[in-house]
mmCIF file of C-alpha atoms in Angstrom:
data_model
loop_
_atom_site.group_PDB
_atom_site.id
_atom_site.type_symbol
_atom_site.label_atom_id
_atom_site.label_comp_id
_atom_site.label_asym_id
_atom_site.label_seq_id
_atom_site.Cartn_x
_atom_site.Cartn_y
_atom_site.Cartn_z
ATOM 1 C CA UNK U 1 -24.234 -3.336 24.958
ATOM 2 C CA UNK U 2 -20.234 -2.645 24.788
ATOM 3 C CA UNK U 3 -19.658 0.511 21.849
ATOM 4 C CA UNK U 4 -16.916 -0.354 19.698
ATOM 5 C CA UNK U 5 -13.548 -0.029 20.680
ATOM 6 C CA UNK U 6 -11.674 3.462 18.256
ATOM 7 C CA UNK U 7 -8.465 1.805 18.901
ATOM 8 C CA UNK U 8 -9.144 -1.910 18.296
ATOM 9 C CA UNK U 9 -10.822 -0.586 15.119
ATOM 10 C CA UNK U 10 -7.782 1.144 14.280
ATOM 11 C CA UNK U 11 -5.568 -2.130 14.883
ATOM 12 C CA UNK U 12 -7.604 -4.165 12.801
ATOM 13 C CA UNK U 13 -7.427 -1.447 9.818
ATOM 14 C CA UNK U 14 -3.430 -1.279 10.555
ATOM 15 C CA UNK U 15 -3.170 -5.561 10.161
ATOM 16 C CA UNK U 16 -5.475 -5.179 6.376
ATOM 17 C CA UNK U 17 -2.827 -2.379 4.991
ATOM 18 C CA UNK U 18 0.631 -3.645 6.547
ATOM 19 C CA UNK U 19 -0.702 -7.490 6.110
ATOM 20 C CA UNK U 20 0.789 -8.149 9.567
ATOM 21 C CA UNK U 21 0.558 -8.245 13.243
ATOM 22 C CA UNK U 22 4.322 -7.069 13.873
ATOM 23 C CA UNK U 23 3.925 -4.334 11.181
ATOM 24 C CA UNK U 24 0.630 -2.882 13.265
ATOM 25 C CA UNK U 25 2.821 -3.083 16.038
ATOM 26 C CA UNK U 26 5.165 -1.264 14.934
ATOM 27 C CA UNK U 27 3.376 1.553 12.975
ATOM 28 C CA UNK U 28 1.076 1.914 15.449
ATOM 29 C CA UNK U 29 3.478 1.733 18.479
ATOM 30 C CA UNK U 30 2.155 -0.965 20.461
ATOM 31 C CA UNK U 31 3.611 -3.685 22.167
ATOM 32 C CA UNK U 32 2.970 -7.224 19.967
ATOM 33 C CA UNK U 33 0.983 -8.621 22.699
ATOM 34 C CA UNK U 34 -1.549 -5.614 22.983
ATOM 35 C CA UNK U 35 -1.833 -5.804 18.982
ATOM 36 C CA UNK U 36 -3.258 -9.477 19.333
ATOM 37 C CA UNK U 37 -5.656 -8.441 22.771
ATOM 38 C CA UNK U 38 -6.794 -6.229 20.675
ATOM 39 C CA UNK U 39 -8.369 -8.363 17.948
ATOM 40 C CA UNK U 40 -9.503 -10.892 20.272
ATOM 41 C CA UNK U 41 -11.391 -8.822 22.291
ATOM 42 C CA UNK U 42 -12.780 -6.838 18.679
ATOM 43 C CA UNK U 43 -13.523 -10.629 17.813
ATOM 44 C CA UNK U 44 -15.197 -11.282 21.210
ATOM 45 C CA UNK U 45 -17.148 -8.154 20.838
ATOM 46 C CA UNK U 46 -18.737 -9.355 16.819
ATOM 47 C CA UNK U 47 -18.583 -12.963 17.925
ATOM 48 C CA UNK U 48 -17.287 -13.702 14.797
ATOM 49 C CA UNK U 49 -13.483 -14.487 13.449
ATOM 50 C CA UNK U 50 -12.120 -11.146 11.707
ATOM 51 C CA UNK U 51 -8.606 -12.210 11.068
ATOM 52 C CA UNK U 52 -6.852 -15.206 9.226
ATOM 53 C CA UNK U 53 -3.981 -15.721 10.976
ATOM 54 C CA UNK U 54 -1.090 -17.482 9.035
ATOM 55 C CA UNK U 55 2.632 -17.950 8.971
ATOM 56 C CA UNK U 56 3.691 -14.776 7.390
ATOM 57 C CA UNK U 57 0.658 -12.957 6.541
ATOM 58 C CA UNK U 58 -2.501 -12.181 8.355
ATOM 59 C CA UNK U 59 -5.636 -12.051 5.659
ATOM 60 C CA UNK U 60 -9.107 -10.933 6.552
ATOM 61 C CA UNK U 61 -12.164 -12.913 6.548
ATOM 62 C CA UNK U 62 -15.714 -11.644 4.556
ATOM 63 C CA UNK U 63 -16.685 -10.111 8.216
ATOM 64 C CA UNK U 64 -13.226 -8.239 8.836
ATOM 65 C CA UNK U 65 -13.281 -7.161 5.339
ATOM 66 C CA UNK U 66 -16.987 -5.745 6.245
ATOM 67 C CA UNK U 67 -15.556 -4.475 9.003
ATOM 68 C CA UNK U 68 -12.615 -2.442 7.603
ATOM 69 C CA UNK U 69 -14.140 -0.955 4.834
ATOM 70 C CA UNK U 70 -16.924 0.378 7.175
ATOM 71 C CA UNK U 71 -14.813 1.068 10.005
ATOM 72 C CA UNK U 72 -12.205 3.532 8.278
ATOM 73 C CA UNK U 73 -15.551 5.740 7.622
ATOM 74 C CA UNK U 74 -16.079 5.490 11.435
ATOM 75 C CA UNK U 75 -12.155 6.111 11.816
ATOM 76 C CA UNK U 76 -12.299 9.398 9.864
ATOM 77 C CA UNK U 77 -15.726 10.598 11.103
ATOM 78 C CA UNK U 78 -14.020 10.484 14.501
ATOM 79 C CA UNK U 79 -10.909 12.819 12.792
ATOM 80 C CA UNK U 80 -13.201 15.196 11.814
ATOM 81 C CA UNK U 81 -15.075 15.195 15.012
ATOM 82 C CA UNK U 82 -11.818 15.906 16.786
ATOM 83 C CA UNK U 83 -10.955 18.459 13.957
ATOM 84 C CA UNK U 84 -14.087 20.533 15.078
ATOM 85 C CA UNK U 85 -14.000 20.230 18.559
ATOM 86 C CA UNK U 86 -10.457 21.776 18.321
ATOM 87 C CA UNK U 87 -11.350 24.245 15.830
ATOM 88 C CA UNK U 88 -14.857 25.287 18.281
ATOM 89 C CA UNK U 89 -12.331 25.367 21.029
ATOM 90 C CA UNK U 90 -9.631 27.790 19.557
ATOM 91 C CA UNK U 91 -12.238 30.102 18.239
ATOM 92 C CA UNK U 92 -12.179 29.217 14.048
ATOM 93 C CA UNK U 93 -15.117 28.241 12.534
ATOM 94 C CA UNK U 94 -14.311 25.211 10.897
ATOM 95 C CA UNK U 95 -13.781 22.485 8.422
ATOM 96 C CA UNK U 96 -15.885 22.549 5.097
ATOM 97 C CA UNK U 97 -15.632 19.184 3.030
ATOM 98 C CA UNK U 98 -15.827 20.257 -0.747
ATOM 99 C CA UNK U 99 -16.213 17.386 -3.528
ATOM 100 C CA UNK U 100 -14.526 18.566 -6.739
ATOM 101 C CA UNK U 101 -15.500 16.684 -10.104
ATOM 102 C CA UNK U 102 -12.762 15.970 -13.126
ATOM 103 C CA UNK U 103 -14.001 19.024 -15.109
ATOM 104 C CA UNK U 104 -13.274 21.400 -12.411
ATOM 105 C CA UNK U 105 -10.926 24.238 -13.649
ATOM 106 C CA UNK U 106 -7.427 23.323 -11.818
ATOM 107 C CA UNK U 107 -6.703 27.136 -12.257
ATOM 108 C CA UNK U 108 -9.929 28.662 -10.748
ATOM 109 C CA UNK U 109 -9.224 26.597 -7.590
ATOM 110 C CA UNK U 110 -6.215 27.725 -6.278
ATOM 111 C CA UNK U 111 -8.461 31.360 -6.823
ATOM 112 C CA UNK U 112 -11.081 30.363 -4.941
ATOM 113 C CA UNK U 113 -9.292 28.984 -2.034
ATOM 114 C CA UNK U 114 -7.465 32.127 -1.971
ATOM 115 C CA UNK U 115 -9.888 34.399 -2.096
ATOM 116 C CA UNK U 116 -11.443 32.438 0.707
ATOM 117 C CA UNK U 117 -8.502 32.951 3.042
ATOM 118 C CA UNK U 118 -9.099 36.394 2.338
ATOM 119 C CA UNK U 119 -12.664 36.659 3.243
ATOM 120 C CA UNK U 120 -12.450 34.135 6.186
ATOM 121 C CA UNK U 121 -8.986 32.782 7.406
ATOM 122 C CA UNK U 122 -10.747 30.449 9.926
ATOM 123 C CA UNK U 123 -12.674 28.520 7.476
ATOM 124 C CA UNK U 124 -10.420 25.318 6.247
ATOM 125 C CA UNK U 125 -11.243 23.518 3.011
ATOM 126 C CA UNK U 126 -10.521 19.782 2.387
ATOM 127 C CA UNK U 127 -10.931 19.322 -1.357
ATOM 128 C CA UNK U 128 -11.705 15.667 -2.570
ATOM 129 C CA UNK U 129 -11.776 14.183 -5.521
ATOM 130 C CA UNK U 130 -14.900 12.546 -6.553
ATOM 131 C CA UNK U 131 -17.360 12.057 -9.368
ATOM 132 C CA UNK U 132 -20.410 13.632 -9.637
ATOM 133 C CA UNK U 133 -23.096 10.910 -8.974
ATOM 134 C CA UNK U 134 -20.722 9.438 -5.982
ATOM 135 C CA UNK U 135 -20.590 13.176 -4.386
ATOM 136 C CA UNK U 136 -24.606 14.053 -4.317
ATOM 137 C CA UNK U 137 -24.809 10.278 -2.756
ATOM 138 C CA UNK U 138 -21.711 11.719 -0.356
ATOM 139 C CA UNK U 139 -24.248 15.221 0.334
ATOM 140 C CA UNK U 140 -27.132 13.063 1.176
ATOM 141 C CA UNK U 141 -24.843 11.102 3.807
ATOM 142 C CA UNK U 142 -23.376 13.834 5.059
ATOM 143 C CA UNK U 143 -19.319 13.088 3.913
ATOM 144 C CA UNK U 144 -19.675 15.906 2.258
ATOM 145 C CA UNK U 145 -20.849 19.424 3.227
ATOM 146 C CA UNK U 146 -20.933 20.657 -0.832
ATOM 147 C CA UNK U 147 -19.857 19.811 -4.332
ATOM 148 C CA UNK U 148 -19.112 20.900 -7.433
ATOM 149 C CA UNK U 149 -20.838 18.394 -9.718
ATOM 150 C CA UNK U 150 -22.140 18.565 -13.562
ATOM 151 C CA UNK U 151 -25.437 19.147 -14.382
ATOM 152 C CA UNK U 152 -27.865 18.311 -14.993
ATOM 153 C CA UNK U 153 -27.986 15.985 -11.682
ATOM 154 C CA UNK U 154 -31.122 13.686 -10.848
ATOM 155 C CA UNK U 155 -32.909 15.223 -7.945
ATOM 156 C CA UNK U 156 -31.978 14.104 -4.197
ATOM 157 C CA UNK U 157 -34.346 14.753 -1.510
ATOM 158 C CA UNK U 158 -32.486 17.376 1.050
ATOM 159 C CA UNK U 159 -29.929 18.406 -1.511
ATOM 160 C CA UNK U 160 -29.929 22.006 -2.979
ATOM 161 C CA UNK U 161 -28.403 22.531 -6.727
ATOM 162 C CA UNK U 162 -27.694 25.931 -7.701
ATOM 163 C CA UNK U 163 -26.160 26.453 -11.199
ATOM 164 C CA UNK U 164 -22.811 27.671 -11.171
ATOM 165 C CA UNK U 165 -20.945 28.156 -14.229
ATOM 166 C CA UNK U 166 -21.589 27.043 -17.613
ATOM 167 C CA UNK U 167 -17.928 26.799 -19.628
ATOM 168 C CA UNK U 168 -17.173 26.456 -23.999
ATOM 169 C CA UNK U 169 -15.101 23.099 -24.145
ATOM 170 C CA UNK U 170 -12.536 24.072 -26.411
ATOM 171 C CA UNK U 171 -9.762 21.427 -28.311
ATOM 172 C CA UNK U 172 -6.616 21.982 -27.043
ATOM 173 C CA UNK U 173 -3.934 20.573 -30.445
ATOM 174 C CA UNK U 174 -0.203 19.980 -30.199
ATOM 175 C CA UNK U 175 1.513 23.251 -31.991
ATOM 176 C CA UNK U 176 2.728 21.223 -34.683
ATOM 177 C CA UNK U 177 -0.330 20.131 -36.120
ATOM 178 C CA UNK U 178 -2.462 21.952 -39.190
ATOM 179 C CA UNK U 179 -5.686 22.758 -37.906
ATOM 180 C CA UNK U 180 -8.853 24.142 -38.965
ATOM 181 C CA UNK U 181 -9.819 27.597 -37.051
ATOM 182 C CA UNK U 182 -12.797 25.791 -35.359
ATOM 183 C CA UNK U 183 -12.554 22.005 -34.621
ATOM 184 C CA UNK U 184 -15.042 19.586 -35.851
ATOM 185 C CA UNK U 185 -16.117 16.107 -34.760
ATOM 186 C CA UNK U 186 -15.287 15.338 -38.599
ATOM 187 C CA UNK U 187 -12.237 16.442 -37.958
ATOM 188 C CA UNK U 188 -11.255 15.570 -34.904
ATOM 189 C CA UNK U 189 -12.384 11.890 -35.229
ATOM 190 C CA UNK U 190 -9.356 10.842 -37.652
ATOM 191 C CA UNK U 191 -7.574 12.076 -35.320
ATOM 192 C CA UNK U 192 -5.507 11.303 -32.011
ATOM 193 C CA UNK U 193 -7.579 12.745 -28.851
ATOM 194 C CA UNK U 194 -7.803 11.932 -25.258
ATOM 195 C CA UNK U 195 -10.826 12.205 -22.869
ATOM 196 C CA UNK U 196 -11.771 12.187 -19.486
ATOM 197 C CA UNK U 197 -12.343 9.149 -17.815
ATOM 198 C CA UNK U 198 -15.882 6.948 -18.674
ATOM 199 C CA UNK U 199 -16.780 6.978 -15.259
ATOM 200 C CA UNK U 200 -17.236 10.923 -15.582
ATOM 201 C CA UNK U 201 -20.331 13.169 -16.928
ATOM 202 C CA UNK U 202 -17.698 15.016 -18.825
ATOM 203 C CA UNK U 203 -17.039 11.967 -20.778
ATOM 204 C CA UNK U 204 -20.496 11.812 -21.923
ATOM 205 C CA UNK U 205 -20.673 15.338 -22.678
ATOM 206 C CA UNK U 206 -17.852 14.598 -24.882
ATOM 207 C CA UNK U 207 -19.442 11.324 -26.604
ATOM 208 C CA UNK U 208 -23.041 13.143 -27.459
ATOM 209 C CA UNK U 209 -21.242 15.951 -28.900
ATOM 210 C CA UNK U 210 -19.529 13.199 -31.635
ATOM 211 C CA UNK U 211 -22.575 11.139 -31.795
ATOM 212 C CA UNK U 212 -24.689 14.109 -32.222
ATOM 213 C CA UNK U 213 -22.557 14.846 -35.974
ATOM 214 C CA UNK U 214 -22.824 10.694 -36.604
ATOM 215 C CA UNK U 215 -19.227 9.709 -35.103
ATOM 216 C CA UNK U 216 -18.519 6.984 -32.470
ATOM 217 C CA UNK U 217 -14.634 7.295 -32.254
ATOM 218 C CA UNK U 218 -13.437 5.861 -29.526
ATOM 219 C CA UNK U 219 -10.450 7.977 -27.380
ATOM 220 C CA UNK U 220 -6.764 7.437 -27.731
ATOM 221 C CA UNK U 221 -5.980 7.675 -23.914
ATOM 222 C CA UNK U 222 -8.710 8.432 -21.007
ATOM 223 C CA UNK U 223 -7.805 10.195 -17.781
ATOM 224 C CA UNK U 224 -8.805 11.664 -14.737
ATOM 225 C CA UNK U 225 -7.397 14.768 -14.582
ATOM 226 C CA UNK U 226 -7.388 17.996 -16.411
ATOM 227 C CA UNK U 227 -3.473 18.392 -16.107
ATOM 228 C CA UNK U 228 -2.761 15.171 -17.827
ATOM 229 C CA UNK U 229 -4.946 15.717 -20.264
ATOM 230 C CA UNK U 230 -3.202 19.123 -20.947
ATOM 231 C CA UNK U 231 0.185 17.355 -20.794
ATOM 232 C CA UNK U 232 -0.383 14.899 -24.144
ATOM 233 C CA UNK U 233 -1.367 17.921 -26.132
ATOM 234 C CA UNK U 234 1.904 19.569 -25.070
ATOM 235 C CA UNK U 235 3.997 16.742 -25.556
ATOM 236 C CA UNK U 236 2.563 16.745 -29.186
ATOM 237 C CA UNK U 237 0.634 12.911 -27.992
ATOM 238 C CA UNK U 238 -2.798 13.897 -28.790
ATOM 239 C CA UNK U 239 -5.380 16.193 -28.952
ATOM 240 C CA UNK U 240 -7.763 17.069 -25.653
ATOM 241 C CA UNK U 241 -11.357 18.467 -25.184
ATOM 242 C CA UNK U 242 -11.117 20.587 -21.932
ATOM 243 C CA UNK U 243 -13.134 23.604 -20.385
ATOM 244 C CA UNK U 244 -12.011 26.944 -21.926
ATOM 245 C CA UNK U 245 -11.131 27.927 -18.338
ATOM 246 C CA UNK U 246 -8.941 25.267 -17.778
ATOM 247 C CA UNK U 247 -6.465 26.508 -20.595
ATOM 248 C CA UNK U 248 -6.227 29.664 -19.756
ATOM 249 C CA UNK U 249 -2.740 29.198 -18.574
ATOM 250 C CA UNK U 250 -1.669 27.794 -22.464
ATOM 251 C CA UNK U 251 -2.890 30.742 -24.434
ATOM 252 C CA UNK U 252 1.269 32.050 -24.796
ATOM 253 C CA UNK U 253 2.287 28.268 -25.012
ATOM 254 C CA UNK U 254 4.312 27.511 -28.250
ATOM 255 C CA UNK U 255 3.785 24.091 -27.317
ATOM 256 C CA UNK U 256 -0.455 23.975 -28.026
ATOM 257 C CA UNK U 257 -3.187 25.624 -29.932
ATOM 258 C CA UNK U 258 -6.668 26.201 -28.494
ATOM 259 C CA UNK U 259 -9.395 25.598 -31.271
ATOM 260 C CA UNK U 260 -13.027 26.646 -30.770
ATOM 261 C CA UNK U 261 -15.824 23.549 -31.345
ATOM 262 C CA UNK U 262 -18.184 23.661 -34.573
ATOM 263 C CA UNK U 263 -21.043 22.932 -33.205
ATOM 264 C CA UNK U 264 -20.637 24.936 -30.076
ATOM 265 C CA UNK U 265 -20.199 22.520 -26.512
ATOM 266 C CA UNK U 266 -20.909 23.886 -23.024
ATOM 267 C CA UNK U 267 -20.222 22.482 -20.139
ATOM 268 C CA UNK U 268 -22.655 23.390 -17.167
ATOM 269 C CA UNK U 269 -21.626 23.612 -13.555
ATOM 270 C CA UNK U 270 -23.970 23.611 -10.168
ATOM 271 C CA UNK U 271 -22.669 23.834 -6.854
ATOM 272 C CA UNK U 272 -24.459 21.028 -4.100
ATOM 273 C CA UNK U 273 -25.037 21.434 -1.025
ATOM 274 C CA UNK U 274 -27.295 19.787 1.829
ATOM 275 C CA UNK U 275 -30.617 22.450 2.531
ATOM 276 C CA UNK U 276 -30.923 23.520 6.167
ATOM 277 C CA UNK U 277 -33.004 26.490 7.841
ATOM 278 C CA UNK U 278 -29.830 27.690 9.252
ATOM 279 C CA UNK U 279 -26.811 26.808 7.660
ATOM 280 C CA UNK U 280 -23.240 26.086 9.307
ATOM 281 C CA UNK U 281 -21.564 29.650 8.742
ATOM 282 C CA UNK U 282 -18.327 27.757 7.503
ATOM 283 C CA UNK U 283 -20.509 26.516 5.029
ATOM 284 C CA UNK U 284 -22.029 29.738 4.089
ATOM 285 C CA UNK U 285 -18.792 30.984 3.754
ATOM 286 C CA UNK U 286 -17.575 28.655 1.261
ATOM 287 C CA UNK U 287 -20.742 28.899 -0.782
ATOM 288 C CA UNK U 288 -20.822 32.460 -0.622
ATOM 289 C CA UNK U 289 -17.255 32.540 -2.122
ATOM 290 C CA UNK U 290 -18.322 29.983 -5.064
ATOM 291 C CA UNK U 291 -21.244 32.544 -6.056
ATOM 292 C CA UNK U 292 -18.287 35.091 -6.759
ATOM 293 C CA UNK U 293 -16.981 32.422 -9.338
ATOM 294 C CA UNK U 294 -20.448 32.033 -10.882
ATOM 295 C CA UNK U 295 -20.836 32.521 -14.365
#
């Protein structure tokens, strides 16, 4: 049995994004009539139609959709398979794929990556964003060598939690607003605040601590990231809820007030990673400069 083709795989990908066999072409640097072998011998090899060919546009059918969205996993497997064979070959260690959750401190990063460089210059990271529950499925199927994920996490065969930090949430309030020395959901729920997105844990940390005190409010804005979240605050839009070590970097704004919570929220932390008997020493690198962050 014929292995697929990398390079049809890649045509076919190039037709779904640039909705055209010309564009692929082009993009890809291939003569027209090689873009269109291509697909008829990818076709040939699923004996099934993969492209809708019209006047102006080429669409997908259900099995080139299939195929796409599996076949750019395939695509980038085969980058990172590259990636190490190069890295093996010039002596570095490697490539360490680190999922990062919403509530990760945009500060501490940078730190840790640093401080990385410093311990082991031939150990790369490639940080991606991704939700907790998504990233311990990502661990289990190997697109991921660790993460940084909320806890409590449901248990995963293979998978290794180790607790990591455990942060105050703190209100973050536009300088121009009179406010209470500690924050309450009371309070805060007549109010203008913004959350993090529904999709993440730390917008259910968020919700228990108001439905805990009786309140269901719902939030004025909800994003993904830490830094936007920051940003309404300072732009006197709204109030945010965000890890005490993410604010750090606003204590000397004029432009915001940090506010302690009554009652008290924490926000607990565990680093992921797959268990082996002998672990990849890029890995152990990378984990071994997380424990230095622990808290």
């Amino acid at each position: 049995m014929r292995n697929l083709n990398l390079d049809q795989l890649q045509t076919l990908v190039a037709i779904a994004d640039l909705g055209t066999f010309a564009a692929a072409a082009q993009a890809l640097h291939l003569a027209p009539p090689t873009v269109s072998l291509h697909i008829k011998e990818l076709e040939s090899r699923m004996e099934t139609a993969l492209v809708l060919r019209g006047r102006r546009q080429a669409g997908l059918t259900p099995a080139g959709q299939a195929l796409v969205q599996e076949g750019r996993k395939l695509l980038a497997a085969s980058d990172d398979l590259i990636e190490l064979v190069q890295r093996r070959a010039s002596g570095r260690e490697g490539l360490v794929r680190v999922g990062v959750s919403a509530g990760v401190s945009t500060r501490l990063l940078p730190m840790m990556l640093e401080a990385l460089t410093r311990k082991n210059p031939g150990v790369e990271v490639k940080l991606e964003a991704v939700g907790s529950a998504d990233a311990m499925l990502r661990l289990k199927a190997s697109t991921l060598d660790i993460a940084i994920v909320a806890s409590p996490q449901p248990v995963i065969a293979g998978i290794r939690l180790t607790p990591w930090r455990n942060d105050p949430m703190v209100a973050l309030l536009p300088a121009s607003w009179k406010a209470p020395r500690q924050i309450t959901p009371q309070w805060l729920a007549s109010r203008r605040w913004a959350s993090f997105a529904p999709a993440t844990q730390m917008h259910g940390l968020i919700a228990s601590w108001f439905g805990q005190a009786g309140y269901n409010p719902r939030p004025f804005l909800t994003l993904s990231y830490p830094g936007a979240l920051k940003s309404l605050a300072a732009a006197s839009q709204s109030a945010a809820l965000l890890p005490l070590e993410e604010v750090e970097d606003q204590k000397r704004s004029p432009q915001v007030q940090i506010r302690q919570l009554s009652p008290r929220l924490m926000r607990p932390m565990a680093v992921a990673h797959r268990h082996a008997p002998a672990p990849n020493p890029a890995i152990a690198s990378v984990l071994e400069v997380l424990a230095d962050f622990a808290t």
